[in-house]
mmCIF file of C-alpha atoms in Angstrom:
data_model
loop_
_atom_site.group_PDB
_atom_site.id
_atom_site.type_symbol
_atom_site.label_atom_id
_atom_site.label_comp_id
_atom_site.label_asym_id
_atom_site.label_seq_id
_atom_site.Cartn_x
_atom_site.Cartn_y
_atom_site.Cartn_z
ATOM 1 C CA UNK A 1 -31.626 47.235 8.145
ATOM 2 C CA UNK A 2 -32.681 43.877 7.292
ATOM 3 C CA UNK A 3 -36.057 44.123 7.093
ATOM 4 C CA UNK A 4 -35.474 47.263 4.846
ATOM 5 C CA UNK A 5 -33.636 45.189 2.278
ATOM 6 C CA UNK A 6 -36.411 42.587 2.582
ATOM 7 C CA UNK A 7 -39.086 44.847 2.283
ATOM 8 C CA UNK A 8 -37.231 47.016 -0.460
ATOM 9 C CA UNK A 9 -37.272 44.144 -3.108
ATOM 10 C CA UNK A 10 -40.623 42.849 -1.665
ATOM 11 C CA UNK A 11 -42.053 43.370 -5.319
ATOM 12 C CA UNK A 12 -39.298 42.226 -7.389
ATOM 13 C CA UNK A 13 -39.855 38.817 -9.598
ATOM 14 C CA UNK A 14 -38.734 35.626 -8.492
ATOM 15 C CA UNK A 15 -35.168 35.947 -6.947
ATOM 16 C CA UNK A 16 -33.698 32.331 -7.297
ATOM 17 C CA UNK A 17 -31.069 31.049 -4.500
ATOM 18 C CA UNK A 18 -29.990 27.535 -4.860
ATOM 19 C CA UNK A 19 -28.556 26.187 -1.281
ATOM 20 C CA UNK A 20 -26.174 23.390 -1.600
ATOM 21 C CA UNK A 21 -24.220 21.264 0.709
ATOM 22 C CA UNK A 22 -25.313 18.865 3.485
ATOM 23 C CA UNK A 23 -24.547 15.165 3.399
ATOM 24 C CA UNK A 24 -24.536 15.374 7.097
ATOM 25 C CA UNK A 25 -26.272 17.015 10.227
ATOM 26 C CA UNK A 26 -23.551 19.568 10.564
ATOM 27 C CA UNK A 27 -24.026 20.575 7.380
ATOM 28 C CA UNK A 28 -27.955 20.419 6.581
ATOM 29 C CA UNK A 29 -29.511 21.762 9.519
ATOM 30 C CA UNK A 30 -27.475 25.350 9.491
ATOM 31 C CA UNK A 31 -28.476 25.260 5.762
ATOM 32 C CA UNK A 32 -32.137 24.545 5.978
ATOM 33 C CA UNK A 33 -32.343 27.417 8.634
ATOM 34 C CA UNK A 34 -30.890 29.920 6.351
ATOM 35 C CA UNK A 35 -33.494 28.624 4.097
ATOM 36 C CA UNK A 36 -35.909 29.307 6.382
ATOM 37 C CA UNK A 37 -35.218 32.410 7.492
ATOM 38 C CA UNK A 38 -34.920 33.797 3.877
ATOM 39 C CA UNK A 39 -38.959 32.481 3.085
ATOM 40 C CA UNK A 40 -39.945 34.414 6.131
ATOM 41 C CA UNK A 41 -38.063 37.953 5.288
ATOM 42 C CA UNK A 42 -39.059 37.895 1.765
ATOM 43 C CA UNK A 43 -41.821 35.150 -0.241
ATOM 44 C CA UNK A 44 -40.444 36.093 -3.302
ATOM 45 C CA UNK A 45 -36.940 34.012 -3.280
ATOM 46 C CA UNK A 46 -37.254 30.746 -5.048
ATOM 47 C CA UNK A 47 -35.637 28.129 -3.345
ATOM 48 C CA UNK A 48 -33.523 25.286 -4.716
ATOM 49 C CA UNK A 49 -31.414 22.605 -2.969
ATOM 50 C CA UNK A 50 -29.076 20.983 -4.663
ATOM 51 C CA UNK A 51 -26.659 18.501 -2.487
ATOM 52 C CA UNK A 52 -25.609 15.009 -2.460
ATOM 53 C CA UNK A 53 -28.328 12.321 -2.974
ATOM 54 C CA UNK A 54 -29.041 11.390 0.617
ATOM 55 C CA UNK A 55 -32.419 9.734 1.765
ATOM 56 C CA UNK A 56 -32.217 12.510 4.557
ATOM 57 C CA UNK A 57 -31.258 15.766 3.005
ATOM 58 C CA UNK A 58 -34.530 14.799 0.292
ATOM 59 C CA UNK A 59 -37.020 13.968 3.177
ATOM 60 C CA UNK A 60 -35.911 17.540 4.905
ATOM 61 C CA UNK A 61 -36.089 19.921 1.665
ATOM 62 C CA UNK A 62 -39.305 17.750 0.666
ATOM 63 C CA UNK A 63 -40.900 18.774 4.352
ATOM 64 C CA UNK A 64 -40.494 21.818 4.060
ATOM 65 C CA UNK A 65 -41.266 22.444 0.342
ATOM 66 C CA UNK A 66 -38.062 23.197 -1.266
ATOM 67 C CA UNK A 67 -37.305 21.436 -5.102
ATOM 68 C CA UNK A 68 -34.588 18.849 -3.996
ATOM 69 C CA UNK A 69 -31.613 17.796 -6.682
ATOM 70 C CA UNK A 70 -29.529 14.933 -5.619
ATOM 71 C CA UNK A 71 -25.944 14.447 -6.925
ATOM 72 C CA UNK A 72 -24.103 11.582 -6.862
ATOM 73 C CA UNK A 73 -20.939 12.333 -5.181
ATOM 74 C CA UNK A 74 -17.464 11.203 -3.175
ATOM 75 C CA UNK A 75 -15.060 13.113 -1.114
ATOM 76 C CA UNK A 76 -11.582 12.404 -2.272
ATOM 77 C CA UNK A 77 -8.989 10.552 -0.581
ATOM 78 C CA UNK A 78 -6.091 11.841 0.671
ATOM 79 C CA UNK A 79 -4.098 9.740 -0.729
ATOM 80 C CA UNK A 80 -3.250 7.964 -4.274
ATOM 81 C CA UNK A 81 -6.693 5.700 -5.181
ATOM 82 C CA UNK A 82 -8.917 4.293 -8.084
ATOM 83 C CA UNK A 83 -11.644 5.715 -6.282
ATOM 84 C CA UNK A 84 -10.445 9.382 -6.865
ATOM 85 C CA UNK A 85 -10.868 8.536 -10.491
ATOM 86 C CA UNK A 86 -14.182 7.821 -9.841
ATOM 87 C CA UNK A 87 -14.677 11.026 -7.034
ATOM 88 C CA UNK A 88 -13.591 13.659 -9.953
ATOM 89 C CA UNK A 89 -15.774 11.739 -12.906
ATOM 90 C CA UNK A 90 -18.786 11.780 -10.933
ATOM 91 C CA UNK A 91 -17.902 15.517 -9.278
ATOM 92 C CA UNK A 92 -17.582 16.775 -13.450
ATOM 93 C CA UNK A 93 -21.146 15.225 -13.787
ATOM 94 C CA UNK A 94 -22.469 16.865 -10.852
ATOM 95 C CA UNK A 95 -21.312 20.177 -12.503
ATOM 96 C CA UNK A 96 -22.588 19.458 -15.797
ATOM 97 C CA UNK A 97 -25.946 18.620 -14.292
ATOM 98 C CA UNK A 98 -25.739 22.065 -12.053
ATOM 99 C CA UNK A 99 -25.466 23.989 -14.682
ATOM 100 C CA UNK A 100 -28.787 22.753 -16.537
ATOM 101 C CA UNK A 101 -30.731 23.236 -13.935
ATOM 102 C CA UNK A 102 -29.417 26.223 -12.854
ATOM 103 C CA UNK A 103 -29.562 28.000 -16.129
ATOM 104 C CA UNK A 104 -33.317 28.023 -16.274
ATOM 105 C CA UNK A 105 -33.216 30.268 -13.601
ATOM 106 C CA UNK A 106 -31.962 32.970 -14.881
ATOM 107 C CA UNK A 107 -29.599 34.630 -12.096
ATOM 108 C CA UNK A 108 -29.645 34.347 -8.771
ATOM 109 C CA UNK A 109 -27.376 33.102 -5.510
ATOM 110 C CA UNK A 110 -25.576 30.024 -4.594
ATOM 111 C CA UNK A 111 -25.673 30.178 -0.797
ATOM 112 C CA UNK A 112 -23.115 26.880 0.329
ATOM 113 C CA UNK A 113 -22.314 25.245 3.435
ATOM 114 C CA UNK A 114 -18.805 23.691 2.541
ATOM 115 C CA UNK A 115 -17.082 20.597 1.843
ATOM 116 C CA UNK A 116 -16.878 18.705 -1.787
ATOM 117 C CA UNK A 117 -21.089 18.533 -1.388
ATOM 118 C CA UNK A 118 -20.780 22.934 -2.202
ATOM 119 C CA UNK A 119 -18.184 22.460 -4.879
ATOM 120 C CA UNK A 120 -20.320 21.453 -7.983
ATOM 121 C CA UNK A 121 -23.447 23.884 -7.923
ATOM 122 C CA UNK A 122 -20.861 26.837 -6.526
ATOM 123 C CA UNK A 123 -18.542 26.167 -9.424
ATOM 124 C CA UNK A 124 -21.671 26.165 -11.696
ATOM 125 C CA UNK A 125 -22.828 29.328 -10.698
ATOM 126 C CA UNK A 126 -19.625 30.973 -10.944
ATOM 127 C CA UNK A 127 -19.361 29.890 -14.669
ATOM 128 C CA UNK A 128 -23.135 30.712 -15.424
ATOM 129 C CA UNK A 129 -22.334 34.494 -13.486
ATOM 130 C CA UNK A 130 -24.495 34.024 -10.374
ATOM 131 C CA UNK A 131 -23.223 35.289 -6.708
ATOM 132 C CA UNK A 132 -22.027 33.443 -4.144
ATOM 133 C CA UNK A 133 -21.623 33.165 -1.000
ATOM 134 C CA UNK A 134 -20.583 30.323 1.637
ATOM 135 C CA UNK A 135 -20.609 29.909 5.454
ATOM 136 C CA UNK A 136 -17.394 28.461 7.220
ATOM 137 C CA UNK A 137 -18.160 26.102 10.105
ATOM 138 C CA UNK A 138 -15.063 25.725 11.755
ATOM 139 C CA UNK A 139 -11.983 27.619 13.421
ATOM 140 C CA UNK A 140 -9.770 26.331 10.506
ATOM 141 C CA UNK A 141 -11.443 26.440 7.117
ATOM 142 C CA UNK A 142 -11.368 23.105 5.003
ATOM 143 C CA UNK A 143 -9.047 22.767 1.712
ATOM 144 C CA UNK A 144 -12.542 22.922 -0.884
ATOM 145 C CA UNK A 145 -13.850 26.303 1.293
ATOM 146 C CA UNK A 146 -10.063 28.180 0.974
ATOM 147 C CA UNK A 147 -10.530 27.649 -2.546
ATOM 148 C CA UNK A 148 -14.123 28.457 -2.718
ATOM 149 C CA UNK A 149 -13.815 31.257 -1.001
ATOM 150 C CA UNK A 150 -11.825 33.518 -3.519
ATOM 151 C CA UNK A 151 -14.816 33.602 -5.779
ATOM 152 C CA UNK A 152 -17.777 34.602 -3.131
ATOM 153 C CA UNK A 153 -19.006 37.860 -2.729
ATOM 154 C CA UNK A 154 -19.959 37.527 0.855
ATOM 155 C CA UNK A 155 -18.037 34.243 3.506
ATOM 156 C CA UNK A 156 -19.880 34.104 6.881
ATOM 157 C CA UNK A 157 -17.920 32.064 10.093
ATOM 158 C CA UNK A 158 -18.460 30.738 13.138
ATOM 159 C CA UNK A 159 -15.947 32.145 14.701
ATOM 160 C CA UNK A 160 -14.281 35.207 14.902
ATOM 161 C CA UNK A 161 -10.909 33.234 14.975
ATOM 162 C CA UNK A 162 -11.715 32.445 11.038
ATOM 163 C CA UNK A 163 -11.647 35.780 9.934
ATOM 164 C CA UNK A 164 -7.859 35.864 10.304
ATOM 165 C CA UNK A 165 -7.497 32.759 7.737
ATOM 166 C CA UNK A 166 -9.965 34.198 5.357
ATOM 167 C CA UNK A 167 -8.900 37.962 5.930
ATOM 168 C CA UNK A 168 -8.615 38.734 2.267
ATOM 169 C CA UNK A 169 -11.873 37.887 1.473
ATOM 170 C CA UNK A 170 -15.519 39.551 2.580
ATOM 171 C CA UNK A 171 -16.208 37.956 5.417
ATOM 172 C CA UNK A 172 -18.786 38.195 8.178
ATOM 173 C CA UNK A 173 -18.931 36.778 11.928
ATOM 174 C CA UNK A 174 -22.130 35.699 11.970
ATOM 175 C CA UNK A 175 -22.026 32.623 13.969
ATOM 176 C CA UNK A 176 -23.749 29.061 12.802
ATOM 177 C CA UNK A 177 -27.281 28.827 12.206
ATOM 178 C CA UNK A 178 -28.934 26.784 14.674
ATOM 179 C CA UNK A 179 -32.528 24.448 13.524
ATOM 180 C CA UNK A 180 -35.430 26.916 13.731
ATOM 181 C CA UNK A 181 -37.496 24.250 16.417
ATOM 182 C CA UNK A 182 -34.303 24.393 18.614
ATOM 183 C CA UNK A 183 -34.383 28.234 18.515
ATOM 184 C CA UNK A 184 -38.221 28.197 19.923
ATOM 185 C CA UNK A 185 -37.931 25.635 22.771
ATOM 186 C CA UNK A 186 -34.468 27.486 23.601
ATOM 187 C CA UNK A 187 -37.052 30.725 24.487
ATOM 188 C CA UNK A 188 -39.119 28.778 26.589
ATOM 189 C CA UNK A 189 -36.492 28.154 28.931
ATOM 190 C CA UNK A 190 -34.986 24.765 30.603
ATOM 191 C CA UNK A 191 -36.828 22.476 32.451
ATOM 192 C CA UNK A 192 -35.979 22.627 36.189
ATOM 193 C CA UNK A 193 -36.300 18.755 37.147
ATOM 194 C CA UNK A 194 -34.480 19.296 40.290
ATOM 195 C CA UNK A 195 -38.204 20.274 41.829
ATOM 196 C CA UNK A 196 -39.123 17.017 41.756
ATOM 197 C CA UNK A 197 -35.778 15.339 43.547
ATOM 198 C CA UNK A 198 -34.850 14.228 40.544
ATOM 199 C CA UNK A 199 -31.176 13.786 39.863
ATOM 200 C CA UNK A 200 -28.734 15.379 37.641
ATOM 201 C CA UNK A 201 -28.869 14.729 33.790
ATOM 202 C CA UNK A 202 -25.974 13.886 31.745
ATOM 203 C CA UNK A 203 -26.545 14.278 27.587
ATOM 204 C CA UNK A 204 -24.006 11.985 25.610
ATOM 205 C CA UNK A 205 -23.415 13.064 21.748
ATOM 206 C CA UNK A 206 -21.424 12.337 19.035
ATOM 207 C CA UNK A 207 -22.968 13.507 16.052
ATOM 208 C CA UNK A 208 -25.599 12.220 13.847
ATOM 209 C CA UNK A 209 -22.902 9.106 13.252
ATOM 210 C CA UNK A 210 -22.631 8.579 17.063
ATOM 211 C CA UNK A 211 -19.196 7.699 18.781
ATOM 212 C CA UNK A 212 -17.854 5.019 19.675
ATOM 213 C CA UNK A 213 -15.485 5.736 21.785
ATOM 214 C CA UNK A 214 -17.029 7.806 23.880
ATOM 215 C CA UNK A 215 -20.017 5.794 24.789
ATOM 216 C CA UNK A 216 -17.768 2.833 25.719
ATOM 217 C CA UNK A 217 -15.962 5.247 28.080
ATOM 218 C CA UNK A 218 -19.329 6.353 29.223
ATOM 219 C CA UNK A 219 -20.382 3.107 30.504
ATOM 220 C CA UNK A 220 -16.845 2.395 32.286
ATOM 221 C CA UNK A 221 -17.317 6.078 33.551
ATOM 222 C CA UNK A 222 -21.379 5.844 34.864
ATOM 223 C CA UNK A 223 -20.523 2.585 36.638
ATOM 224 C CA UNK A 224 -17.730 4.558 38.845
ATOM 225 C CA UNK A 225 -20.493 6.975 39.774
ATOM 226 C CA UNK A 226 -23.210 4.110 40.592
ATOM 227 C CA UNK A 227 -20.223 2.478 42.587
ATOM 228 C CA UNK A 228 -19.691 6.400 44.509
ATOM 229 C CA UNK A 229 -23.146 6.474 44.943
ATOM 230 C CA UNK A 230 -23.379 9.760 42.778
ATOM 231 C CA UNK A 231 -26.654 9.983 41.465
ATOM 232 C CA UNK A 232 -27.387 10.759 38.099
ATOM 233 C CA UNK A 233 -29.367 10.135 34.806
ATOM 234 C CA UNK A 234 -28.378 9.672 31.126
ATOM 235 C CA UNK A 235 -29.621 9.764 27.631
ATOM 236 C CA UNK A 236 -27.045 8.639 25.627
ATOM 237 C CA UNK A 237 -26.980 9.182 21.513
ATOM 238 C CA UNK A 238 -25.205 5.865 20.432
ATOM 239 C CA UNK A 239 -24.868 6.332 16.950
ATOM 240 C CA UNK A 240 -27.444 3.774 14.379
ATOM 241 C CA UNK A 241 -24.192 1.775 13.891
ATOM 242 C CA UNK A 242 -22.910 1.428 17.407
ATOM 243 C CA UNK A 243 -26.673 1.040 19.025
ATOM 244 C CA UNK A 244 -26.535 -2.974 18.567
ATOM 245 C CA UNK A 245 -23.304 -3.408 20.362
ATOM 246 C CA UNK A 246 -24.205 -0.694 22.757
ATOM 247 C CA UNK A 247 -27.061 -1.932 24.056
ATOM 248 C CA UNK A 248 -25.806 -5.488 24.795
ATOM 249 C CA UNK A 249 -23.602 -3.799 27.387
ATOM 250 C CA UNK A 250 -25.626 -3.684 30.976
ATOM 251 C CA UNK A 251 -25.900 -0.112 32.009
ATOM 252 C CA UNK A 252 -26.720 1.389 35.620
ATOM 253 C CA UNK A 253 -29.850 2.374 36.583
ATOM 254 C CA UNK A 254 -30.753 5.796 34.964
ATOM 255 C CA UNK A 255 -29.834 5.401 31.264
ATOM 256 C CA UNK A 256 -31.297 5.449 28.521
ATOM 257 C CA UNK A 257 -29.989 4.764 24.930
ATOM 258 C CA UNK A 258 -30.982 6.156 21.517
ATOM 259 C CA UNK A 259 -29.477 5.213 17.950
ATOM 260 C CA UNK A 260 -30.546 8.840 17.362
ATOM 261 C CA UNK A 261 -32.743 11.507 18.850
ATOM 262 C CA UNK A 262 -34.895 12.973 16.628
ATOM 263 C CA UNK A 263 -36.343 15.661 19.616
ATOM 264 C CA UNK A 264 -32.890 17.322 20.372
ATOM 265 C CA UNK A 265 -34.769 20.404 22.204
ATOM 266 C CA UNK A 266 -36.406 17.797 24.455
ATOM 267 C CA UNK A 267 -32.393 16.302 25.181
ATOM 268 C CA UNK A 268 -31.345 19.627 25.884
ATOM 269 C CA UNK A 269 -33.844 20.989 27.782
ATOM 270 C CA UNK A 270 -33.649 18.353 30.799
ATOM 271 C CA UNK A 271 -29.928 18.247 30.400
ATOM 272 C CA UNK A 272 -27.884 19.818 33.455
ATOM 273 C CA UNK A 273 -24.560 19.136 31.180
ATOM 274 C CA UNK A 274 -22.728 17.729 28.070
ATOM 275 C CA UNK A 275 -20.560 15.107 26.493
ATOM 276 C CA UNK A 276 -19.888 15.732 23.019
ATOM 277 C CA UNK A 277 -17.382 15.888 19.559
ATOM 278 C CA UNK A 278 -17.038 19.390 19.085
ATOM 279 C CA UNK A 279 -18.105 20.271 15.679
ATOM 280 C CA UNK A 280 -19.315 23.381 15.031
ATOM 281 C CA UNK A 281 -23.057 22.447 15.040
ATOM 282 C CA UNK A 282 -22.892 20.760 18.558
ATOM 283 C CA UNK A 283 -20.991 23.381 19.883
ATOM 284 C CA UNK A 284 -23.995 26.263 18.531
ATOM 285 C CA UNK A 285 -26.710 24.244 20.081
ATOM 286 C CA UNK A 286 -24.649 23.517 23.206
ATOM 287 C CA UNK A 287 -24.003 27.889 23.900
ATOM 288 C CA UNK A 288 -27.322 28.255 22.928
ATOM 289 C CA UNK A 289 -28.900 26.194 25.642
ATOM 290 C CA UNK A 290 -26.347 27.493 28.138
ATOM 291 C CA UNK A 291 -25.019 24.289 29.103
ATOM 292 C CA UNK A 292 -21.736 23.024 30.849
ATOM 293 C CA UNK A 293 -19.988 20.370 28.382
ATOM 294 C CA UNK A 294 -17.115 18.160 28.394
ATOM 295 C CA UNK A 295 -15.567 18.142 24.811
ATOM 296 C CA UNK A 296 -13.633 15.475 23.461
ATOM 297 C CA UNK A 297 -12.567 16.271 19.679
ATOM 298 C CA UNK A 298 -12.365 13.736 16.965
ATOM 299 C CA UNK A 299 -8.812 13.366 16.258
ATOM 300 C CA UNK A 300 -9.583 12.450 12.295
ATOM 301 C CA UNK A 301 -11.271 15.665 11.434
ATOM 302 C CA UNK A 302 -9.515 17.456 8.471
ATOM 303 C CA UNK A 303 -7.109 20.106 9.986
ATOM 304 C CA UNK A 304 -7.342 19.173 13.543
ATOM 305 C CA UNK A 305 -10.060 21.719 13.558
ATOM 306 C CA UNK A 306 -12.654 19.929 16.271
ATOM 307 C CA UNK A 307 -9.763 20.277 18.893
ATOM 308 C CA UNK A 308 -9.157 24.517 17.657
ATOM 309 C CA UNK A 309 -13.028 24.557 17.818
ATOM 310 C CA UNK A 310 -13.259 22.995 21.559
ATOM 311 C CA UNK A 311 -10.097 25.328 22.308
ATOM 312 C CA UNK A 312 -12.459 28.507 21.829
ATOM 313 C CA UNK A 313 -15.108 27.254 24.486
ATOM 314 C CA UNK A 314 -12.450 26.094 27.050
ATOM 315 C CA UNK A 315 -10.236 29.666 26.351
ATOM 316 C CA UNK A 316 -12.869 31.579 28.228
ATOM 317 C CA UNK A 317 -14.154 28.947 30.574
ATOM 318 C CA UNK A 318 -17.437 27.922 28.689
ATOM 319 C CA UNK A 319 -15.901 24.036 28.627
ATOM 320 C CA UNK A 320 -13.824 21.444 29.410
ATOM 321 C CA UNK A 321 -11.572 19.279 27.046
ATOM 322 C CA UNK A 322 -10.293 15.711 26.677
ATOM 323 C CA UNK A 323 -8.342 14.935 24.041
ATOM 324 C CA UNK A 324 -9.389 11.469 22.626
ATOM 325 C CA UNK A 325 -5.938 9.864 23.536
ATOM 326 C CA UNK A 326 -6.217 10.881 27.135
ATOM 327 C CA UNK A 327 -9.656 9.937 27.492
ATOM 328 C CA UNK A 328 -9.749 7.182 30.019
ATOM 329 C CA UNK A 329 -12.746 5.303 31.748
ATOM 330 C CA UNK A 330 -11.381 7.245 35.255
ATOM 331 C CA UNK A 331 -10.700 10.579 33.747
ATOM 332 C CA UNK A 332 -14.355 10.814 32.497
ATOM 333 C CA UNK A 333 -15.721 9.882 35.683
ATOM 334 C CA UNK A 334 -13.536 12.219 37.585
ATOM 335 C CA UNK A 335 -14.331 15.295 35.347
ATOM 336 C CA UNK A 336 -18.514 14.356 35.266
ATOM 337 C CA UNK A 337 -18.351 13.832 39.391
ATOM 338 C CA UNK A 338 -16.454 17.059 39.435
ATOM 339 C CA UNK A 339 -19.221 18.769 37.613
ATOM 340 C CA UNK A 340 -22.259 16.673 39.138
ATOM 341 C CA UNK A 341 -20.887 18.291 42.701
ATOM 342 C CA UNK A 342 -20.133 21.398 41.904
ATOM 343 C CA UNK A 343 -23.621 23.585 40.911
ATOM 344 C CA UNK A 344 -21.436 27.218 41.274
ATOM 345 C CA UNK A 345 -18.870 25.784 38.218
ATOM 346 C CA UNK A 346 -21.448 24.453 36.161
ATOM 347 C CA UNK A 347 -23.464 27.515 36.699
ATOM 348 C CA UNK A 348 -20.735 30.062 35.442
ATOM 349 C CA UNK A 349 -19.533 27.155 32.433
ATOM 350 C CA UNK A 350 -23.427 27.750 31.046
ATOM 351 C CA UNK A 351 -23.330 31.379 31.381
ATOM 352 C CA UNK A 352 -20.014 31.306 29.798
ATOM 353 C CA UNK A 353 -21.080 28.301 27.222
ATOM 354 C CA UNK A 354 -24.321 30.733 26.214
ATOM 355 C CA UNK A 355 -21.755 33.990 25.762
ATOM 356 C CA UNK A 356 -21.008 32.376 22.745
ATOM 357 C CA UNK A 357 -24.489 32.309 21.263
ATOM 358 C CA UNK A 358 -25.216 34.171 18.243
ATOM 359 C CA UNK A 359 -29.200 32.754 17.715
ATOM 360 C CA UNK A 360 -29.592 35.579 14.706
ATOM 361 C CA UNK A 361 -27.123 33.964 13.144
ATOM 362 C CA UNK A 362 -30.086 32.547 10.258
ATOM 363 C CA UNK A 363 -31.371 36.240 9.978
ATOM 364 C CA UNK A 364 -28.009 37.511 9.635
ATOM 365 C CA UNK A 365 -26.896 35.376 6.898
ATOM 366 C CA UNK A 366 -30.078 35.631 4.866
ATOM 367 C CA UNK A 367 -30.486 39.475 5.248
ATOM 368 C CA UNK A 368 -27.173 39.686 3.804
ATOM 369 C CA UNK A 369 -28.055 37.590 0.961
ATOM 370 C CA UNK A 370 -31.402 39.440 0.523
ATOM 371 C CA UNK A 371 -28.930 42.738 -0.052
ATOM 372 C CA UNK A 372 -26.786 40.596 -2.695
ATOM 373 C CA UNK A 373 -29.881 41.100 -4.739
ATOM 374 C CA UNK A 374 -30.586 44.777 -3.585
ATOM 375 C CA UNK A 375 -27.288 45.677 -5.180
ATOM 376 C CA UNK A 376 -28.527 44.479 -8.862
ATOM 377 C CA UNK A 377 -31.361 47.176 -9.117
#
């Protein structure tokens, strides 16, 4: 069915889609996938990303070819603040500015990942008569997506727990688009390093921003083991602002620190398990690789909706959770030397971890946006 949409408008002019959001990790990868994936099905879309005017999200598009617009633009607080003066002048430019570049376009599709980075170019393209659509991360959909949401023809989730929020809209379970390189090395299978004697390997993340809390836990933690004589080995994703202070700490034997890992498939594929936030992106990557994971949400996130995320993977076994406030130096170690010792639990955790997989999720999303412009002829 997809392909026949593709191949159906195959000779139509330029169809324009502008993708917006980013801003972070989360947000930029899934987008840049969907991207992707709609070059491959049909050459013919012409691709424009609009999002906020990060160094990062303009070295991405610019790699892989896509006409980059950066906005200047702040979240709001939640509370009373000069700065929200300054968050809804600069969000009216952003508008203003969508709509001049968009209306050179003629029609087309705003595809948007969420969050006050969407807002501008979807609102533009609902006043210049364009489609829309927008993907939902998380269990509990943010306050700028619930109001987004009522003006998209098509809403894809993550979850299938979303659909109940969003049940009066067109919505799709899809899943979360997962980075196109991670798809490809998750096809060539793990690396088994336990032929060569090699100990167990532990992956620490926290987002592209790192966490601080959990790698000081981590170090309190991994010197328990060391002191058990558990072996083990570590690559732990410090965060660029915590790396300095991080490394200053002396670690066992066996771990390595990173402000950031560029090669994630290379992290995951000589992990044996997981430490992590539990966004929606982590979570993705972490079913896709089939790996065991102890979760520990970030209690600021809007809605609670890391700890209703992790809640999913531990309701059918696929993880375990700590809440932040109960995450202590000996609970970590307990949980990690529970896992290290136990192959048959971390063995069903992956297969349950990977049940959650949806690696179409890219082709999904893009063949439905292909048919968005199937429906105009």
């Amino acid at each position: 069915m997809r392909n026949q949409a593709a191949n159906s408008i195959h000779n139509s002019p330029s169809l324009p889609v502008v993708i917006t959001g980013g801003g972070t990790g989360g947000h930029l990868y899934p987008l840049l996938s969907v991207a992707e994936a709609l070059r491959r099905m049909n050459p013919d879309v012409s691709l424009l990303f609009i999002g906020r005017d990060a160094e990062r999200d303009r070295a991405e598009a610019e790699q892989r070819v896509i006409p980059f617009y950066g906005l200047r633009l702040e979240g709001l607080r939640r509370r009373l603040a000069w700065g929200n003066v300054r968050a809804l002048w600069l969000f009216g430019m952003g508008i203003t500015r969508c709509v001049r570049i968009m209306k050179k376009q003629g029609k087309g599709i705003v595809f948007g990942v969420g969050g006050y980075v969407s807002a501008p170019a979807m609102m533009a393209g609902k006043m210049l008569g364009w489609k829309l659509a927008l993907h939902e991360q998380n269990t509990i959909p943010g306050l700028v997506n619930r109001r987004m949401a009522k003006w998209c023809d098509m809403v894809f989730v993550t979850f299938k727990k979303t659909m109940t929020a969003l049940s009066e809209f067109p919505c799709y379970h899809t899943g979360l688009p997962v980075r196109s390189e991670l798809l490809e090395a998750a096809k060539e299978g793990k690396t088994d390093a336990r032929n060569d004697g090699s100990p167990l390997s532990i992956l620490l993340i926290g987002g592209s921003q790192g966490a601080k809390k959990l790698v000081e836990t981590a170090h309190g933690a991994l010197e328990i083991l060391t002191e058990k004589g558990v072996p083990f080995r570590a690559l732990i994703q410090t965060g660029e602002r915590n790396y300095e202070k991080a490394i200053e700490r002396r670690w066992p034997e066996g771990v390595e620190l990173k402000p950031y890992l560029l090669d994630m498939a290379a992290a995951y594929r000589m992990a044996d398990l997981v430490i992590s936030r539990a966004g929606a992106g982590s979570l993705s990557e972490i079913a896709l690789w089939g790996l065991p994971s102890i979760l520990v949400p970030y209690p600021y996130a809007s809605e609670d909706h890391q700890r209703v995320n992790a809640e999913e993977f531990v309701r059918t076994g696929a993880a375990e959770m700590v809440l932040e406030k109960e995450l202590t130096v000996d609970r970590m170690a307990d949980a990690l030397c529970d896992l290290i010792q136990n192959k048959e639990k971390r063995i069903e955790m992956g297969q349950r971890a990977q049940a959650h997989s949806r690696a179409e999720a890219a082709n999904e999303i893009a063949g439905h946006l292909l048919r968005m412009f199937e429906r105009d002829e």
